[in-house]
Amino acid sequence: MAPLTDTSHDVPGLLSARRIITLLGSILVALSSGTYYIFSAYAPQLGARLHISYTQLNVVGVAGNVGVFASGPIWGRIVDSRGPRIPLIGAFVCFLFGYAGMKCMYDGGTGSGTSISTTHFALLITCGLLTGLGANAGIISAVNATAKSFPESARATTTGLVLSGCGLSAFCLSTVAHIFFPGDTSAFLLLLALSTSIPTFIAVFVVRVIPLTPTYSGPGGNQTGNYEPITSGEVAPFVADHFVSAGEGGARMPLLGARPGAGLSPVLEMECTNGYSRPDALLDIHGAMLFRSLDFYLLFMIMLLLTGTGLMYINNVGAISLALVAKSNPNYDEVEASKQQAAQVSTLSIGNFAGRILIGLISDFTHSHFRLPRGYYLCIVSLLFIISQAVAIGVSNASTLWMATAILGLAYGSLFGIHTVITIDWFGLAHLSENSGYVSLAPLVGGNILSIMFGRNLDAHTPRKETNTLLGVARATSAVGATVTEDLSERQCLLGQECYVWSLKVTLVTCVVALALSIWAALRDEHRQNARKKNWE
């Protein structure tokens, strides 16, 4: 067996220009990839211009969500095997054609005052799908390159910075549009087309995986991979290997050919066959092995319940705000309603941004200094979701809704900030994007189920007039300040909290269930970490 070698002089330093450029490029891509959060900012105008119903408009939005969450395993496998360049090229093409296509359809209108044809509606759905595909390709590439370019001690912080860009995207773009061309939806769609496609095109040339210091040379001197250094006195555990002393200083090396799991504790003996006894650089659980892992199903269910709650609130916070403004007042002030809606979008975006950064900083600090298993942060995130839903249930005035929105944004951002690092800790870094892609199918399920539930509940409390019109929320000004001048429906629930509170009670229960699952997952994580430590010493 070849000895450990020091090749650190061949690898860029932690704060080298190449590593920083990759990080900055990844953040720029993330800022371009969070635009699916801003759909509600132009959807009312798009629907009014093309004379399509709210249900049809919602189908376009769902197509974007399908593109974001369903494409995860595909883009993930590509970026894991081929690197970030191909997905970034795909993101550039999808963004450009998706948003440019919407702009062309908006500019063309219908001409006859009737709804667009089935063919044109299918094209509109395709454009929505493309924007979602581009968003996921971009964020997966950015997170993958960042996670593989920084060591474990800085991984949660750096990936949190990248993901925070995704959370801040809606706020940045809506602010730019409001300042430079308020009320011009066509210009806003052009801004989306350019501000998403150009950065991803630039990233094709600057975002790449920067290798970490290798730790081990195999036969013939070939490196086994970009692993972090293991200092003398630490264990270099390999799956299915015994450990033997190797020289001075107590360093221990794996002995090839040993029986899997022999001499280990029952926990590690069971997990050896599943790849759990390696450190994250060597751990590699993917494919069929992933679907045999209880931890995968725990993480999937936690994500399903929490992201479903988050997406339901994000997609409907405008309707919640409008219901509070319009309570017992069918002649409510549309200008005031639009201000409240815009405030919720901005508050949500900032909270999302803050959560993604803070969870990474806190997680790295506590994991490095106190060896706290990262699974416990799922418990903290679940508690934040519970608090957000409890606060939202108690809100009876639109002016105080921001508190629930801020907490929800913080929780949602924290969840996506920590789930990537947990995926690495539990399943390994080698197939990070593919594994994250499978986990990201959870929001597609949870978000659609809970959003449909919310819509049906809101419809049940809404006076029925016309069946092929937009909801009253569509007539308020959007988050970018564009006023819908078309004649839209007057349908609006006037019961305030009663319009939606039942849905929030359901999501409160789902978050409590998620907390229980998170506690279970955290205890398993701690038990596994303690068992590893005991057997490696």
Tab-separated table of N, CA and C in Angstrom, residues 337-402:
chain	number	residue	atom	x	y	z
A	337	ALA	N	-53.946	47.053	-0.825
A	337	ALA	CA	-53.798	45.602	-0.978
A	337	ALA	C	-52.492	45.269	-1.690
A	338	SER	N	-52.170	46.038	-2.718
A	338	SER	CA	-50.940	45.768	-3.473
A	338	SER	C	-49.700	46.023	-2.627
A	339	LYS	N	-49.759	47.041	-1.790
A	339	LYS	CA	-48.621	47.311	-0.904
A	339	LYS	C	-48.395	46.160	0.070
A	340	GLN	N	-49.496	45.641	0.601
A	340	GLN	CA	-49.380	44.532	1.532
A	340	GLN	C	-48.807	43.292	0.852
A	341	GLN	N	-49.248	43.021	-0.365
A	341	GLN	CA	-48.737	41.864	-1.094
A	341	GLN	C	-47.249	42.017	-1.394
A	342	ALA	N	-46.858	43.212	-1.839
A	342	ALA	CA	-45.445	43.457	-2.140
A	342	ALA	C	-44.593	43.317	-0.883
A	343	ALA	N	-45.128	43.780	0.248
A	343	ALA	CA	-44.393	43.677	1.504
A	343	ALA	C	-44.179	42.215	1.891
A	344	GLN	N	-45.174	41.370	1.647
A	344	GLN	CA	-45.029	39.951	1.982
A	344	GLN	C	-43.961	39.297	1.112
A	345	VAL	N	-43.930	39.622	-0.188
A	345	VAL	CA	-42.927	39.056	-1.093
A	345	VAL	C	-41.515	39.445	-0.649
A	346	SER	N	-41.328	40.724	-0.321
A	346	SER	CA	-40.009	41.200	0.103
A	346	SER	C	-39.597	40.573	1.429
A	347	THR	N	-40.531	40.522	2.386
A	347	THR	CA	-40.227	39.942	3.697
A	347	THR	C	-39.862	38.473	3.573
A	348	LEU	N	-40.611	37.751	2.760
A	348	LEU	CA	-40.348	36.331	2.546
A	348	LEU	C	-38.979	36.112	1.922
A	349	SER	N	-38.645	36.925	0.931
A	349	SER	CA	-37.370	36.784	0.236
A	349	SER	C	-36.193	37.066	1.174
A	350	ILE	N	-36.305	38.115	1.984
A	350	ILE	CA	-35.224	38.461	2.902
A	350	ILE	C	-35.080	37.384	3.980
A	351	GLY	N	-36.203	36.893	4.503
A	351	GLY	CA	-36.140	35.824	5.492
A	351	GLY	C	-35.515	34.561	4.923
A	352	ASN	N	-35.863	34.232	3.692
A	352	ASN	CA	-35.306	33.080	2.990
A	352	ASN	C	-33.790	33.223	2.862
A	353	PHE	N	-33.368	34.409	2.481
A	353	PHE	CA	-31.948	34.714	2.325
A	353	PHE	C	-31.209	34.572	3.654
A	354	ALA	N	-31.774	35.155	4.714
A	354	ALA	CA	-31.119	35.119	6.021
A	354	ALA	C	-31.023	33.690	6.560
A	355	GLY	N	-32.078	32.905	6.373
A	355	GLY	CA	-32.070	31.534	6.868
A	355	GLY	C	-30.992	30.695	6.237
A	356	ARG	N	-30.783	30.844	4.955
A	356	ARG	CA	-29.791	30.036	4.246
A	356	ARG	C	-28.370	30.377	4.697
A	357	ILE	N	-28.121	31.628	5.048
A	357	ILE	CA	-26.787	32.010	5.513
A	357	ILE	C	-26.577	31.609	6.973
A	358	LEU	N	-27.539	31.963	7.819
A	358	LEU	CA	-27.372	31.736	9.260
A	358	LEU	C	-27.235	30.251	9.596
A	359	ILE	N	-28.043	29.404	8.964
A	359	ILE	CA	-27.990	27.986	9.295
A	359	ILE	C	-26.628	27.390	8.939
A	360	GLY	N	-26.022	27.890	7.862
A	360	GLY	CA	-24.699	27.400	7.480
A	360	GLY	C	-23.626	27.825	8.464
A	361	LEU	N	-23.648	29.099	8.863
A	361	LEU	CA	-22.653	29.596	9.812
A	361	LEU	C	-22.768	28.885	11.159
A	362	ILE	N	-23.986	28.786	11.678
A	362	ILE	CA	-24.192	28.155	12.982
A	362	ILE	C	-23.852	26.665	12.921
A	363	SER	N	-24.253	26.014	11.840
A	363	SER	CA	-23.998	24.581	11.705
A	363	SER	C	-22.510	24.285	11.653
A	364	ASP	N	-21.760	25.047	10.871
A	364	ASP	CA	-20.316	24.823	10.777
A	364	ASP	C	-19.635	25.059	12.125
A	365	PHE	N	-20.042	26.114	12.824
A	365	PHE	CA	-19.412	26.444	14.106
A	365	PHE	C	-19.645	25.344	15.129
A	366	THR	N	-20.891	24.939	15.307
A	366	THR	CA	-21.208	23.939	16.327
A	366	THR	C	-20.690	22.556	15.952
A	367	HIS	N	-20.682	22.251	14.655
A	367	HIS	CA	-20.191	20.937	14.234
A	367	HIS	C	-18.678	20.848	14.414
A	368	SER	N	-17.964	21.953	14.150
A	368	SER	CA	-16.506	21.946	14.256
A	368	SER	C	-16.031	22.022	15.700
A	369	HIS	N	-16.719	22.811	16.524
A	369	HIS	CA	-16.255	23.039	17.891
A	369	HIS	C	-16.871	22.093	18.912
A	370	PHE	N	-18.108	21.664	18.672
A	370	PHE	CA	-18.798	20.835	19.659
A	370	PHE	C	-19.193	19.468	19.110
A	371	ARG	N	-18.883	19.210	17.846
A	371	ARG	CA	-19.216	17.939	17.185
A	371	ARG	C	-20.709	17.625	17.278
A	372	LEU	N	-21.536	18.656	17.235
A	372	LEU	CA	-22.986	18.459	17.285
A	372	LEU	C	-23.465	17.897	15.952
A	373	PRO	N	-24.120	16.745	15.959
A	373	PRO	CA	-24.620	16.180	14.696
A	373	PRO	C	-25.578	17.150	14.009
A	374	ARG	N	-25.427	17.273	12.707
A	374	ARG	CA	-26.242	18.250	11.988
A	374	ARG	C	-27.718	17.851	11.923
A	375	GLY	N	-28.010	16.596	12.237
A	375	GLY	CA	-29.403	16.174	12.247
A	375	GLY	C	-30.252	16.966	13.219
A	376	TYR	N	-29.628	17.511	14.272
A	376	TYR	CA	-30.390	18.281	15.259
A	376	TYR	C	-30.925	19.585	14.667
A	377	TYR	N	-30.326	20.055	13.598
A	377	TYR	CA	-30.826	21.293	13.006
A	377	TYR	C	-32.159	21.090	12.294
A	378	LEU	N	-32.455	19.854	11.945
A	378	LEU	CA	-33.792	19.580	11.419
A	378	LEU	C	-34.848	19.842	12.486
A	379	CYS	N	-34.515	19.571	13.745
A	379	CYS	CA	-35.443	19.849	14.849
A	379	CYS	C	-35.668	21.356	14.990
A	380	ILE	N	-34.582	22.134	14.895
A	380	ILE	CA	-34.697	23.587	15.010
A	380	ILE	C	-35.548	24.145	13.877
A	381	VAL	N	-35.293	23.665	12.657
A	381	VAL	CA	-36.060	24.134	11.505
A	381	VAL	C	-37.537	23.773	11.653
A	382	SER	N	-37.817	22.566	12.116
A	382	SER	CA	-39.207	22.146	12.314
A	382	SER	C	-39.907	23.043	13.329
A	383	LEU	N	-39.198	23.414	14.396
A	383	LEU	CA	-39.769	24.322	15.395
A	383	LEU	C	-40.084	25.687	14.791
A	384	LEU	N	-39.206	26.172	13.922
A	384	LEU	CA	-39.468	27.454	13.255
A	384	LEU	C	-40.722	27.370	12.391
A	385	PHE	N	-40.901	26.272	11.684
A	385	PHE	CA	-42.108	26.103	10.879
A	385	PHE	C	-43.352	26.083	11.773
A	386	ILE	N	-43.277	25.382	12.893
A	386	ILE	CA	-44.417	25.322	13.814
A	386	ILE	C	-44.775	26.718	14.324
A	387	ILE	N	-43.751	27.490	14.711
A	387	ILE	CA	-43.993	28.852	15.197
A	387	ILE	C	-44.627	29.711	14.107
A	388	SER	N	-44.130	29.587	12.864
A	388	SER	CA	-44.668	30.403	11.764
A	388	SER	C	-46.145	30.117	11.531
A	389	GLN	N	-46.531	28.854	11.575
A	389	GLN	CA	-47.929	28.511	11.341
A	389	GLN	C	-48.807	28.947	12.509
A	390	ALA	N	-48.291	28.812	13.728
A	390	ALA	CA	-49.050	29.256	14.897
A	390	ALA	C	-49.264	30.769	14.858
A	391	VAL	N	-48.230	31.508	14.487
A	391	VAL	CA	-48.354	32.969	14.389
A	391	VAL	C	-49.337	33.342	13.283
A	392	ALA	N	-49.243	32.666	12.127
A	392	ALA	CA	-50.148	32.968	11.010
A	392	ALA	C	-51.607	32.706	11.380
A	393	ILE	N	-51.851	31.655	12.148
A	393	ILE	CA	-53.213	31.356	12.580
A	393	ILE	C	-53.758	32.481	13.452
A	394	GLY	N	-52.906	33.087	14.265
A	394	GLY	CA	-53.344	34.146	15.164
A	394	GLY	C	-53.421	35.523	14.542
A	395	VAL	N	-52.896	35.701	13.330
A	395	VAL	CA	-52.909	37.017	12.680
A	395	VAL	C	-54.315	37.337	12.167
A	396	SER	N	-54.818	38.500	12.519
A	396	SER	CA	-56.144	38.929	12.066
A	396	SER	C	-56.098	40.233	11.291
A	397	ASN	N	-54.891	40.791	11.134
A	397	ASN	CA	-54.731	42.055	10.429
A	397	ASN	C	-53.569	41.945	9.457
A	398	ALA	N	-53.760	42.449	8.256
A	398	ALA	CA	-52.724	42.330	7.229
A	398	ALA	C	-51.426	43.028	7.635
A	399	SER	N	-51.521	44.051	8.457
A	399	SER	CA	-50.328	44.806	8.839
A	399	SER	C	-49.392	44.010	9.749
A	400	THR	N	-49.886	42.935	10.370
A	400	THR	CA	-49.040	42.119	11.240
A	400	THR	C	-48.696	40.767	10.627
A	401	LEU	N	-49.137	40.544	9.392
A	401	LEU	CA	-48.855	39.267	8.735
A	401	LEU	C	-47.369	39.077	8.478
A	402	TRP	N	-46.631	40.178	8.407
A	402	TRP	CA	-45.206	40.104	8.099
A	402	TRP	C	-44.442	39.237	9.106
